């Protein structure tokens, strides 16, 4: 099929498709990320809705084309909304993305992520420490920052992808994406990206935007989201050299970057 | 009276009056909007306070000069605070502004807005889909975005204003404001404004600032707030061409724009 | 000891030490501040974690090197988390910083701050109105803004510092820091700083970063945090003249300012 050709699944083409569709994505994310994640999604070409309350989260999951769940500032009310929305999305066959922020830090987070995994996320995105510990291994993260390299998380990512039948993305200096069988690196970005809070959380939401655009291609959707960030980040890093101005330029570039520029700047290579 | 002359009720004069008074406005708004709305109010010349908890929302409504309520990320605790604050503001004769974000999307939101309307808001601000559905008609919005044109919402806005005895503002490419009898369009702005999240929510808070400055003139106050946004947005759009830099320039211009520039750039025309 | 020499306790040297250590700081702050405070800490060289839920706040206080507590958008759940985290930090001998935002405005806030003070904060930071009322005197603040000058709060700050055995910082045009015995002014900054929401809240978090770096020197840590803000603010004010661009430039300068520039630009003088 034409849609399955290598050309039409390149990140640039998928970005064009997302901008065309402007999919509605429900994001249950943390208080730090809510504003920047919404701005990132609008710039990238998706329509974000932050709807978390147990009173409506499942109903809204029936309206949105995809769901993202991020446990960054977890609390019982948000957790109830997350579970209900994840269950509703899963039952409706809609993609949902899990961002297990610092799940290894406390017992509460570990239990929450275990419960969320039962609803079979389509994609898991985390930093190296988060992915390593999610696979049951020992990591060296501090707080919400990763103490491990992406390279050291590759085996854990593959194991996790196979165990849960999902795509796993490990992001950092050199991103790694696998569905347990295929695997690629996505290169690009800027050293300033971890200096802007919640860009990783925002990326999780953007994966939701791409997954909503091509729900049966979560591997390609995830790679496209990472390539968009890698290219916009790399281009922004050429113009801005400190975190405040970098964040502004990065938002601009998420909107300005062309599909061709995404394919030219981000390097997607087999792992 | 001199204060009622057409000249002194022009948006520029009202902006000068608000900056002079620097009114304290209580905002119960959503998590996405809280930071940008506070920055927008500070830049415009009002003093924002985000106080939502049922433990203190009504008490604080007795201190503030106006109240704004936005259901963007509604939850039961916030809803309780909203109802108590709206009741306190209403009983004290203070203006309060309702922003019924995506109230048509879920049963929970519809019920919440119905309950809030019982406390007689002074102004309702929404996009076209929100106003159309609030008036009981069928709309085509998706998530928090409007699927309808402002023009298609004018009749609904007039009906709503008469039914609730309030001012209704429909914002979009071509804003429309009515109190059921008078009606104007406010023109200006930039196509980038909907690409910055929560600018509409922030505008609701700014309406609160103007209404606090002239509590017996909610129609003129609302028009002035929209004219401020229209002029700052249009001027920002001349300097910035992507959402990140536009948001920065827009904030600058809210502080920098002179009363004369507001009157010169924003077009307020009879509807 | 070398570490106690005047030279090594100058703000610039302490900034270098904080950047070297990159301490993990738990912040229980308000919804307006969460994003900007995290960005400020990352730019300054600390590692922020926003963890507030009673289910994990105390456990996380055992992991973090310092804690900051800010009552800006107080609610019962956050308050429970604050008390548990403050107790855990206090018992573990870790520094914790209290920001009693507008505590004089409502009965709920007054009671909350009284309860938090029982856990013996290491540092209290507030504006003049907050410090004056915390010492039991009458102030003239409105909402979250101070209606009093820093000079008028000095005696209250000294009394408060002695009563609670802590450092007290009064910030405004001319900052004042005391531990009840020593006292200094920190000069610098920009008139635009109060036009950017939550910069004071963000400063509280940065005090946490310095206190985590030198937990037995809370007076010097507090002065260093204020000096960093004073220098970055003053330098940003030379480049930017409106609140949107000022906020961006300020974030850049928090990352770019050298230890020598902090010592050269901020004036720390005996009070």
Coordinates of C-alpha atoms in Angstrom, one line a residue, chain C residues 124 127-128 130-137 150-170 174-185 219 269-271:
Chain C
X124 CA 11.3 32.4 55.7
X127 CA 7.5 40.5 50.9
X128 CA 7.3 43.3 53.5
X130 CA 4.0 39.2 54.7
X131 CA 6.9 39.6 57.1
X132 CA 5.3 42.4 59.1
X133 CA 2.1 40.5 59.6
X134 CA 3.9 37.3 60.4
X135 CA 5.6 39.1 63.2
X136 CA 2.2 40.1 64.5
X137 CA 2.1 43.7 63.3
X150 CA 11.1 46.7 52.9
X151 CA 12.6 49.3 55.3
X152 CA 9.4 49.2 57.4
X153 CA 9.7 45.4 57.8
X154 CA 13.2 45.3 59.2
X155 CA 12.3 45.2 62.8
X156 CA 9.7 42.6 62.2
X157 CA 12.1 40.5 60.3
X158 CA 14.7 40.6 63.2
X159 CA 12.0 39.7 65.7
X160 CA 10.7 36.9 63.6
X161 CA 14.2 35.5 63.1
X162 CA 14.9 35.5 66.8
X163 CA 11.5 34.1 67.7
X164 CA 11.8 31.1 65.3
X165 CA 15.6 30.7 65.2
X166 CA 15.6 31.1 61.5
X167 CA 16.8 33.3 58.7
X168 CA 14.3 35.9 57.4
X169 CA 14.5 37.4 54.0
X170 CA 12.3 40.4 53.0
X174 CA 16.0 46.7 48.5
X175 CA 16.2 43.2 50.0
X176 CA 16.9 42.6 53.7
X177 CA 18.2 39.4 55.2
X178 CA 18.7 38.7 58.9
X179 CA 19.3 35.8 61.2
X180 CA 18.4 38.0 64.2
X181 CA 22.0 38.9 64.8
X182 CA 23.6 39.6 61.4
X183 CA 21.8 41.6 58.8
X184 CA 22.5 42.8 55.2
X185 CA 20.9 44.5 52.4
X219 CA 22.2 33.0 56.2
X269 CA 26.0 45.7 52.3
X270 CA 25.7 45.6 56.1
X271 CA 22.3 46.7 57.4

